[in-house]
Structures are given as C-alpha cells and as structure tokens.
C-alpha cells in the first residue's frame, strides 16, 4: 500500500513538472499567467522561503532555486515555475487536496476530466460494480497508506481489493 501510494505521489509530481514546464510556452510573460496560478506560485515561494534552512521538506533547495523563477518572471525574462511552490498545502493527496493543487497550477475541471474517462468508467462499472467513484478509490488508498504508515494496522486489505486498487490506478 505504501509503495502504491508512493507511485501515485510520484505521478502527481511528474504531472506538475510536465504541466508547469508548458506554462511558459503558453504564457510567454509571467504577468500573463492566470491570476490563480501566479498567486499560488508567489504564495508557495513565500511559504518555502519562510521555512528555508529549517528541517523542512524544502531544505534541499537553495535560496536562488526558490526565487529564481519568480525573479526572472518579474524581471520580464524567461521564467520557470517552482514545482514545490504548488505542493505546500498538502501532505497527502486525498481527492480534494489533489484537486486544489492541480487547480492552483492551472489544471481546472479535474472532476470532469476524470468522469469523462470512458476506460475508467467502464472499469468502475465492471470491476467495482459501479459502487465506487474515482474520489472514493483515491481516498481509500490514501487512508490505507496513512494507517499502514502511522497507526496500528487492525484491518488487512484482501489481495482482491489490493489488485482492484492497483488496476484502478492503471486506468
């Protein structure tokens, strides 16, 4: 469970890297970025700077790495967005926090993107009896992971349920 969650978390990170790498191509000037993206980036950079040097998850970043994209953008030069700035608000990617992170990065309508995925809908209907949703499956994985990592495990996931969860994430 913890490994599957790590794969999922890594996927979210790679998605953000790919998406945020495209934004300077879509918006040549930092000031052209959607307000929500620009505000989330500035807020994230400020948050990381406040914690720089402490035992935080951001200690591996130099001050220059933290402010470089913001400084370049405000100086009207080519810019890059700091991915970590969009990942400050959540320690676990439950459905709602995930949507918030993606929305802050400019990926809107996540619910619609997921619900219009026919392959995923077919899997939920056929394998999960239509009794589940992408949000509930994702939230279950995060809950299972949190229990496995931080609490006393009193419930064991059946091999069938684990296989369904893995297959769900493949879709």
mmCIF file with all atom_site columns, C-alpha atoms in Angstrom:
data_model
loop_
_atom_site.group_PDB
_atom_site.id
_atom_site.type_symbol
_atom_site.label_atom_id
_atom_site.label_alt_id
_atom_site.label_comp_id
_atom_site.label_asym_id
_atom_site.label_entity_id
_atom_site.label_seq_id
_atom_site.pdbx_PDB_ins_code
_atom_site.Cartn_x
_atom_site.Cartn_y
_atom_site.Cartn_z
_atom_site.occupancy
_atom_site.B_iso_or_equiv
_atom_site.pdbx_formal_charge
_atom_site.auth_seq_id
_atom_site.auth_comp_id
_atom_site.auth_asym_id
_atom_site.auth_atom_id
_atom_site.pdbx_PDB_model_num
ATOM 1   C CA . UNK A 1 1   ? 0.000   0.000  0.000   1.00 0.00 ? 1   UNK A CA 1
ATOM 2   C CA . UNK A 1 2   ? 2.737   2.435  0.899   1.00 0.00 ? 2   UNK A CA 1
ATOM 3   C CA . UNK A 1 3   ? 4.592   1.675  -2.340  1.00 0.00 ? 3   UNK A CA 1
ATOM 4   C CA . UNK A 1 4   ? 1.448   2.171  -4.434  1.00 0.00 ? 4   UNK A CA 1
ATOM 5   C CA . UNK A 1 5   ? 0.872   5.498  -2.713  1.00 0.00 ? 5   UNK A CA 1
ATOM 6   C CA . UNK A 1 6   ? 4.492   6.472  -3.415  1.00 0.00 ? 6   UNK A CA 1
ATOM 7   C CA . UNK A 1 7   ? 3.967   5.681  -7.103  1.00 0.00 ? 7   UNK A CA 1
ATOM 8   C CA . UNK A 1 8   ? 0.784   7.786  -7.096  1.00 0.00 ? 8   UNK A CA 1
ATOM 9   C CA . UNK A 1 9   ? 2.519   10.690 -5.329  1.00 0.00 ? 9   UNK A CA 1
ATOM 10  C CA . UNK A 1 10  ? 5.397   10.483 -7.814  1.00 0.00 ? 10  UNK A CA 1
ATOM 11  C CA . UNK A 1 11  ? 2.905   10.590 -10.687 1.00 0.00 ? 11  UNK A CA 1
ATOM 12  C CA . UNK A 1 12  ? 1.360   13.767 -9.286  1.00 0.00 ? 12  UNK A CA 1
ATOM 13  C CA . UNK A 1 13  ? 4.814   15.319 -9.049  1.00 0.00 ? 13  UNK A CA 1
ATOM 14  C CA . UNK A 1 14  ? 5.698   14.355 -12.624 1.00 0.00 ? 14  UNK A CA 1
ATOM 15  C CA . UNK A 1 15  ? 2.349   15.675 -13.855 1.00 0.00 ? 15  UNK A CA 1
ATOM 16  C CA . UNK A 1 16  ? 3.036   19.029 -12.194 1.00 0.00 ? 16  UNK A CA 1
ATOM 17  C CA . UNK A 1 17  ? 6.574   19.188 -13.608 1.00 0.00 ? 17  UNK A CA 1
ATOM 18  C CA . UNK A 1 18  ? 5.292   18.500 -17.130 1.00 0.00 ? 18  UNK A CA 1
ATOM 19  C CA . UNK A 1 19  ? 2.357   20.916 -16.871 1.00 0.00 ? 19  UNK A CA 1
ATOM 20  C CA . UNK A 1 20  ? 4.294   23.750 -15.233 1.00 0.00 ? 20  UNK A CA 1
ATOM 21  C CA . UNK A 1 21  ? 7.038   23.315 -17.822 1.00 0.00 ? 21  UNK A CA 1
ATOM 22  C CA . UNK A 1 22  ? 4.480   24.016 -20.551 1.00 0.00 ? 22  UNK A CA 1
ATOM 23  C CA . UNK A 1 23  ? 3.030   27.166 -18.977 1.00 0.00 ? 23  UNK A CA 1
ATOM 24  C CA . UNK A 1 24  ? 5.917   29.466 -20.023 1.00 0.00 ? 24  UNK A CA 1
ATOM 25  C CA . UNK A 1 25  ? 5.265   28.338 -23.597 1.00 0.00 ? 25  UNK A CA 1
ATOM 26  C CA . UNK A 1 26  ? 1.564   29.151 -23.284 1.00 0.00 ? 26  UNK A CA 1
ATOM 27  C CA . UNK A 1 27  ? 2.142   32.392 -21.370 1.00 0.00 ? 27  UNK A CA 1
ATOM 28  C CA . UNK A 1 28  ? 5.415   33.992 -22.511 1.00 0.00 ? 28  UNK A CA 1
ATOM 29  C CA . UNK A 1 29  ? 5.325   36.595 -19.735 1.00 0.00 ? 29  UNK A CA 1
ATOM 30  C CA . UNK A 1 30  ? 4.928   35.814 -16.046 1.00 0.00 ? 30  UNK A CA 1
ATOM 31  C CA . UNK A 1 31  ? 2.341   38.585 -15.831 1.00 0.00 ? 31  UNK A CA 1
ATOM 32  C CA . UNK A 1 32  ? 0.267   36.771 -18.489 1.00 0.00 ? 32  UNK A CA 1
ATOM 33  C CA . UNK A 1 33  ? -0.239  33.711 -16.271 1.00 0.00 ? 33  UNK A CA 1
ATOM 34  C CA . UNK A 1 34  ? -3.744  33.268 -14.895 1.00 0.00 ? 34  UNK A CA 1
ATOM 35  C CA . UNK A 1 35  ? -4.081  35.171 -11.616 1.00 0.00 ? 35  UNK A CA 1
ATOM 36  C CA . UNK A 1 36  ? -4.724  31.981 -9.630  1.00 0.00 ? 36  UNK A CA 1
ATOM 37  C CA . UNK A 1 37  ? -1.518  30.361 -10.897 1.00 0.00 ? 37  UNK A CA 1
ATOM 38  C CA . UNK A 1 38  ? 0.579   33.473 -10.314 1.00 0.00 ? 38  UNK A CA 1
ATOM 39  C CA . UNK A 1 39  ? -0.860  33.942 -6.812  1.00 0.00 ? 39  UNK A CA 1
ATOM 40  C CA . UNK A 1 40  ? -0.338  30.283 -5.899  1.00 0.00 ? 40  UNK A CA 1
ATOM 41  C CA . UNK A 1 41  ? 3.259   30.455 -7.123  1.00 0.00 ? 41  UNK A CA 1
ATOM 42  C CA . UNK A 1 42  ? 4.046   33.629 -5.167  1.00 0.00 ? 42  UNK A CA 1
ATOM 43  C CA . UNK A 1 43  ? 2.389   32.253 -2.031  1.00 0.00 ? 43  UNK A CA 1
ATOM 44  C CA . UNK A 1 44  ? 4.264   28.972 -2.374  1.00 0.00 ? 44  UNK A CA 1
ATOM 45  C CA . UNK A 1 45  ? 7.603   30.694 -2.880  1.00 0.00 ? 45  UNK A CA 1
ATOM 46  C CA . UNK A 1 46  ? 6.975   32.863 0.214   1.00 0.00 ? 46  UNK A CA 1
ATOM 47  C CA . UNK A 1 47  ? 5.991   29.793 2.240   1.00 0.00 ? 47  UNK A CA 1
ATOM 48  C CA . UNK A 1 48  ? 9.146   27.935 1.228   1.00 0.00 ? 48  UNK A CA 1
ATOM 49  C CA . UNK A 1 49  ? 11.368  30.945 1.922   1.00 0.00 ? 49  UNK A CA 1
ATOM 50  C CA . UNK A 1 50  ? 9.928   31.226 5.440   1.00 0.00 ? 50  UNK A CA 1
ATOM 51  C CA . UNK A 1 51  ? 10.965  27.647 6.138   1.00 0.00 ? 51  UNK A CA 1
ATOM 52  C CA . UNK A 1 52  ? 14.276  27.681 4.280   1.00 0.00 ? 52  UNK A CA 1
ATOM 53  C CA . UNK A 1 53  ? 17.123  26.287 6.332   1.00 0.00 ? 53  UNK A CA 1
ATOM 54  C CA . UNK A 1 54  ? 14.883  24.508 8.793   1.00 0.00 ? 54  UNK A CA 1
ATOM 55  C CA . UNK A 1 55  ? 14.286  20.773 8.870   1.00 0.00 ? 55  UNK A CA 1
ATOM 56  C CA . UNK A 1 56  ? 11.517  21.126 6.316   1.00 0.00 ? 56  UNK A CA 1
ATOM 57  C CA . UNK A 1 57  ? 10.972  19.177 3.140   1.00 0.00 ? 57  UNK A CA 1
ATOM 58  C CA . UNK A 1 58  ? 12.361  22.175 1.259   1.00 0.00 ? 58  UNK A CA 1
ATOM 59  C CA . UNK A 1 59  ? 15.798  22.288 2.883   1.00 0.00 ? 59  UNK A CA 1
ATOM 60  C CA . UNK A 1 60  ? 17.429  20.817 -0.226  1.00 0.00 ? 60  UNK A CA 1
ATOM 61  C CA . UNK A 1 61  ? 16.512  23.916 -2.243  1.00 0.00 ? 61  UNK A CA 1
ATOM 62  C CA . UNK A 1 62  ? 18.886  26.872 -2.311  1.00 0.00 ? 62  UNK A CA 1
ATOM 63  C CA . UNK A 1 63  ? 17.522  30.385 -1.877  1.00 0.00 ? 63  UNK A CA 1
ATOM 64  C CA . UNK A 1 64  ? 18.393  31.046 -5.508  1.00 0.00 ? 64  UNK A CA 1
ATOM 65  C CA . UNK A 1 65  ? 16.428  27.995 -6.681  1.00 0.00 ? 65  UNK A CA 1
ATOM 66  C CA . UNK A 1 66  ? 13.444  29.149 -4.651  1.00 0.00 ? 66  UNK A CA 1
ATOM 67  C CA . UNK A 1 67  ? 13.285  32.695 -6.005  1.00 0.00 ? 67  UNK A CA 1
ATOM 68  C CA . UNK A 1 68  ? 14.819  32.314 -9.465  1.00 0.00 ? 68  UNK A CA 1
ATOM 69  C CA . UNK A 1 69  ? 11.607  31.714 -11.418 1.00 0.00 ? 69  UNK A CA 1
ATOM 70  C CA . UNK A 1 70  ? 9.736   34.472 -9.599  1.00 0.00 ? 70  UNK A CA 1
ATOM 71  C CA . UNK A 1 71  ? 12.610  36.925 -10.024 1.00 0.00 ? 71  UNK A CA 1
ATOM 72  C CA . UNK A 1 72  ? 13.013  36.075 -13.724 1.00 0.00 ? 72  UNK A CA 1
ATOM 73  C CA . UNK A 1 73  ? 9.305   36.438 -14.341 1.00 0.00 ? 73  UNK A CA 1
ATOM 74  C CA . UNK A 1 74  ? 9.037   39.755 -12.552 1.00 0.00 ? 74  UNK A CA 1
ATOM 75  C CA . UNK A 1 75  ? 12.144  40.971 -14.427 1.00 0.00 ? 75  UNK A CA 1
ATOM 76  C CA . UNK A 1 76  ? 10.291  40.195 -17.669 1.00 0.00 ? 76  UNK A CA 1
ATOM 77  C CA . UNK A 1 77  ? 12.769  37.471 -18.631 1.00 0.00 ? 77  UNK A CA 1
ATOM 78  C CA . UNK A 1 78  ? 12.120  33.832 -19.435 1.00 0.00 ? 78  UNK A CA 1
ATOM 79  C CA . UNK A 1 79  ? 10.829  32.138 -16.315 1.00 0.00 ? 79  UNK A CA 1
ATOM 80  C CA . UNK A 1 80  ? 10.227  28.710 -14.864 1.00 0.00 ? 80  UNK A CA 1
ATOM 81  C CA . UNK A 1 81  ? 7.764   27.937 -12.112 1.00 0.00 ? 81  UNK A CA 1
ATOM 82  C CA . UNK A 1 82  ? 8.995   26.236 -8.952  1.00 0.00 ? 82  UNK A CA 1
ATOM 83  C CA . UNK A 1 83  ? 7.034   22.983 -8.725  1.00 0.00 ? 83  UNK A CA 1
ATOM 84  C CA . UNK A 1 84  ? 7.486   22.805 -4.948  1.00 0.00 ? 84  UNK A CA 1
ATOM 85  C CA . UNK A 1 85  ? 5.600   26.101 -4.635  1.00 0.00 ? 85  UNK A CA 1
ATOM 86  C CA . UNK A 1 86  ? 2.426   24.308 -5.737  1.00 0.00 ? 86  UNK A CA 1
ATOM 87  C CA . UNK A 1 87  ? 2.874   21.408 -3.317  1.00 0.00 ? 87  UNK A CA 1
ATOM 88  C CA . UNK A 1 88  ? 2.942   23.243 0.006   1.00 0.00 ? 88  UNK A CA 1
ATOM 89  C CA . UNK A 1 89  ? -0.637  22.817 1.147   1.00 0.00 ? 89  UNK A CA 1
ATOM 90  C CA . UNK A 1 90  ? -0.950  19.075 1.343   1.00 0.00 ? 90  UNK A CA 1
ATOM 91  C CA . UNK A 1 91  ? 0.919   16.227 2.908   1.00 0.00 ? 91  UNK A CA 1
ATOM 92  C CA . UNK A 1 92  ? -1.454  13.642 1.432   1.00 0.00 ? 92  UNK A CA 1
ATOM 93  C CA . UNK A 1 93  ? -3.104  13.666 -1.947  1.00 0.00 ? 93  UNK A CA 1
ATOM 94  C CA . UNK A 1 94  ? -6.679  12.884 -0.989  1.00 0.00 ? 94  UNK A CA 1
ATOM 95  C CA . UNK A 1 95  ? -9.114  13.807 -3.784  1.00 0.00 ? 95  UNK A CA 1
ATOM 96  C CA . UNK A 1 96  ? -9.988  17.344 -2.631  1.00 0.00 ? 96  UNK A CA 1
ATOM 97  C CA . UNK A 1 97  ? -6.411  18.446 -1.819  1.00 0.00 ? 97  UNK A CA 1
ATOM 98  C CA . UNK A 1 98  ? -5.272  16.951 -5.138  1.00 0.00 ? 98  UNK A CA 1
ATOM 99  C CA . UNK A 1 99  ? -7.869  18.992 -6.995  1.00 0.00 ? 99  UNK A CA 1
ATOM 100 C CA . UNK A 1 100 ? -6.705  22.090 -5.112  1.00 0.00 ? 100 UNK A CA 1
ATOM 101 C CA . UNK A 1 101 ? -3.052  21.541 -6.021  1.00 0.00 ? 101 UNK A CA 1
ATOM 102 C CA . UNK A 1 102 ? -3.925  20.944 -9.677  1.00 0.00 ? 102 UNK A CA 1
ATOM 103 C CA . UNK A 1 103 ? -6.279  23.932 -9.766  1.00 0.00 ? 103 UNK A CA 1
ATOM 104 C CA . UNK A 1 104 ? -3.589  26.190 -8.287  1.00 0.00 ? 104 UNK A CA 1
ATOM 105 C CA . UNK A 1 105 ? -1.320  25.036 -11.103 1.00 0.00 ? 105 UNK A CA 1
ATOM 106 C CA . UNK A 1 106 ? -3.976  25.912 -13.672 1.00 0.00 ? 106 UNK A CA 1
ATOM 107 C CA . UNK A 1 107 ? -5.435  22.446 -14.305 1.00 0.00 ? 107 UNK A CA 1
ATOM 108 C CA . UNK A 1 108 ? -9.144  23.054 -13.961 1.00 0.00 ? 108 UNK A CA 1
ATOM 109 C CA . UNK A 1 109 ? -12.186 20.771 -14.071 1.00 0.00 ? 109 UNK A CA 1
ATOM 110 C CA . UNK A 1 110 ? -10.406 17.700 -12.714 1.00 0.00 ? 110 UNK A CA 1
ATOM 111 C CA . UNK A 1 111 ? -13.775 16.149 -11.841 1.00 0.00 ? 111 UNK A CA 1
ATOM 112 C CA . UNK A 1 112 ? -14.885 16.423 -15.461 1.00 0.00 ? 112 UNK A CA 1
ATOM 113 C CA . UNK A 1 113 ? -11.565 15.149 -16.813 1.00 0.00 ? 113 UNK A CA 1
ATOM 114 C CA . UNK A 1 114 ? -11.816 12.042 -14.647 1.00 0.00 ? 114 UNK A CA 1
ATOM 115 C CA . UNK A 1 115 ? -15.525 11.355 -15.081 1.00 0.00 ? 115 UNK A CA 1
ATOM 116 C CA . UNK A 1 116 ? -15.270 11.572 -18.870 1.00 0.00 ? 116 UNK A CA 1
ATOM 117 C CA . UNK A 1 117 ? -12.543 8.919  -18.950 1.00 0.00 ? 117 UNK A CA 1
ATOM 118 C CA . UNK A 1 118 ? -14.545 6.083  -20.515 1.00 0.00 ? 118 UNK A CA 1
ATOM 119 C CA . UNK A 1 119 ? -11.958 3.396  -19.755 1.00 0.00 ? 119 UNK A CA 1
ATOM 120 C CA . UNK A 1 120 ? -12.022 4.335  -16.069 1.00 0.00 ? 120 UNK A CA 1
ATOM 121 C CA . UNK A 1 121 ? -15.837 4.456  -16.004 1.00 0.00 ? 121 UNK A CA 1
ATOM 122 C CA . UNK A 1 122 ? -16.027 1.028  -17.628 1.00 0.00 ? 122 UNK A CA 1
ATOM 123 C CA . UNK A 1 123 ? -13.578 -0.383 -15.067 1.00 0.00 ? 123 UNK A CA 1
ATOM 124 C CA . UNK A 1 124 ? -15.564 1.043  -12.146 1.00 0.00 ? 124 UNK A CA 1
ATOM 125 C CA . UNK A 1 125 ? -18.785 -0.396 -13.539 1.00 0.00 ? 125 UNK A CA 1
ATOM 126 C CA . UNK A 1 126 ? -17.362 -3.823 -14.417 1.00 0.00 ? 126 UNK A CA 1
ATOM 127 C CA . UNK A 1 127 ? -14.870 -4.437 -11.609 1.00 0.00 ? 127 UNK A CA 1
ATOM 128 C CA . UNK A 1 128 ? -16.247 -2.366 -8.760  1.00 0.00 ? 128 UNK A CA 1
ATOM 129 C CA . UNK A 1 129 ? -19.923 -2.907 -9.501  1.00 0.00 ? 129 UNK A CA 1
ATOM 130 C CA . UNK A 1 130 ? -20.477 0.802  -10.061 1.00 0.00 ? 130 UNK A CA 1
ATOM 131 C CA . UNK A 1 131 ? -20.370 1.211  -6.267  1.00 0.00 ? 131 UNK A CA 1
ATOM 132 C CA . UNK A 1 132 ? -17.308 3.412  -6.224  1.00 0.00 ? 132 UNK A CA 1
ATOM 133 C CA . UNK A 1 133 ? -16.019 6.668  -7.614  1.00 0.00 ? 133 UNK A CA 1
ATOM 134 C CA . UNK A 1 134 ? -12.546 7.819  -8.536  1.00 0.00 ? 134 UNK A CA 1
ATOM 135 C CA . UNK A 1 135 ? -12.596 10.090 -5.469  1.00 0.00 ? 135 UNK A CA 1
ATOM 136 C CA . UNK A 1 136 ? -13.581 7.289  -3.089  1.00 0.00 ? 136 UNK A CA 1
ATOM 137 C CA . UNK A 1 137 ? -10.984 4.893  -4.520  1.00 0.00 ? 137 UNK A CA 1
ATOM 138 C CA . UNK A 1 138 ? -8.270  7.501  -4.215  1.00 0.00 ? 138 UNK A CA 1
ATOM 139 C CA . UNK A 1 139 ? -9.317  8.485  -0.700  1.00 0.00 ? 139 UNK A CA 1
ATOM 140 C CA . UNK A 1 140 ? -9.327  4.811  0.326   1.00 0.00 ? 140 UNK A CA 1
ATOM 141 C CA . UNK A 1 141 ? -5.761  4.338  -0.889  1.00 0.00 ? 141 UNK A CA 1
ATOM 142 C CA . UNK A 1 142 ? -4.558  7.418  0.998   1.00 0.00 ? 142 UNK A CA 1
ATOM 143 C CA . UNK A 1 143 ? -6.368  6.280  4.141   1.00 0.00 ? 143 UNK A CA 1
ATOM 144 C CA . UNK A 1 144 ? -4.924  2.760  3.872   1.00 0.00 ? 144 UNK A CA 1
ATOM 145 C CA . UNK A 1 145 ? -1.467  4.243  3.367   1.00 0.00 ? 145 UNK A CA 1
ATOM 146 C CA . UNK A 1 146 ? -1.794  6.580  6.345   1.00 0.00 ? 146 UNK A CA 1
ATOM 147 C CA . UNK A 1 147 ? -2.906  3.751  8.605   1.00 0.00 ? 147 UNK A CA 1
ATOM 148 C CA . UNK A 1 148 ? -0.098  1.499  7.366   1.00 0.00 ? 148 UNK A CA 1
ATOM 149 C CA . UNK A 1 149 ? 2.492   4.230  7.862   1.00 0.00 ? 149 UNK A CA 1
ATOM 150 C CA . UNK A 1 150 ? 1.319   5.847  11.098  1.00 0.00 ? 150 UNK A CA 1
ATOM 151 C CA . UNK A 1 151 ? -1.185  3.731  13.023  1.00 0.00 ? 151 UNK A CA 1
ATOM 152 C CA . UNK A 1 152 ? -1.707  0.244  14.269  1.00 0.00 ? 152 UNK A CA 1
ATOM 153 C CA . UNK A 1 153 ? -2.970  -1.868 11.406  1.00 0.00 ? 153 UNK A CA 1
ATOM 154 C CA . UNK A 1 154 ? -6.084  -3.734 12.505  1.00 0.00 ? 154 UNK A CA 1
ATOM 155 C CA . UNK A 1 155 ? -7.622  -4.320 9.083   1.00 0.00 ? 155 UNK A CA 1
ATOM 156 C CA . UNK A 1 156 ? -5.848  -6.222 6.334   1.00 0.00 ? 156 UNK A CA 1
ATOM 157 C CA . UNK A 1 157 ? -6.726  -5.478 2.725   1.00 0.00 ? 157 UNK A CA 1
ATOM 158 C CA . UNK A 1 158 ? -7.659  -8.578 0.809   1.00 0.00 ? 158 UNK A CA 1
ATOM 159 C CA . UNK A 1 159 ? -5.483  -9.491 -2.170  1.00 0.00 ? 159 UNK A CA 1
ATOM 160 C CA . UNK A 1 160 ? -8.526  -8.982 -4.402  1.00 0.00 ? 160 UNK A CA 1
ATOM 161 C CA . UNK A 1 161 ? -9.096  -5.443 -3.109  1.00 0.00 ? 161 UNK A CA 1
ATOM 162 C CA . UNK A 1 162 ? -5.406  -4.624 -3.484  1.00 0.00 ? 162 UNK A CA 1
ATOM 163 C CA . UNK A 1 163 ? -5.441  -5.900 -7.069  1.00 0.00 ? 163 UNK A CA 1
ATOM 164 C CA . UNK A 1 164 ? -8.557  -3.818 -7.799  1.00 0.00 ? 164 UNK A CA 1
ATOM 165 C CA . UNK A 1 165 ? -6.870  -0.745 -6.352  1.00 0.00 ? 165 UNK A CA 1
ATOM 166 C CA . UNK A 1 166 ? -3.740  -1.295 -8.443  1.00 0.00 ? 166 UNK A CA 1
ATOM 167 C CA . UNK A 1 167 ? -5.832  -1.865 -11.557 1.00 0.00 ? 167 UNK A CA 1
ATOM 168 C CA . UNK A 1 168 ? -7.884  1.265  -10.800 1.00 0.00 ? 168 UNK A CA 1
ATOM 169 C CA . UNK A 1 169 ? -4.703  3.356  -10.718 1.00 0.00 ? 169 UNK A CA 1
ATOM 170 C CA . UNK A 1 170 ? -3.555  1.898  -14.003 1.00 0.00 ? 170 UNK A CA 1
ATOM 171 C CA . UNK A 1 171 ? -6.663  3.334  -15.637 1.00 0.00 ? 171 UNK A CA 1
#
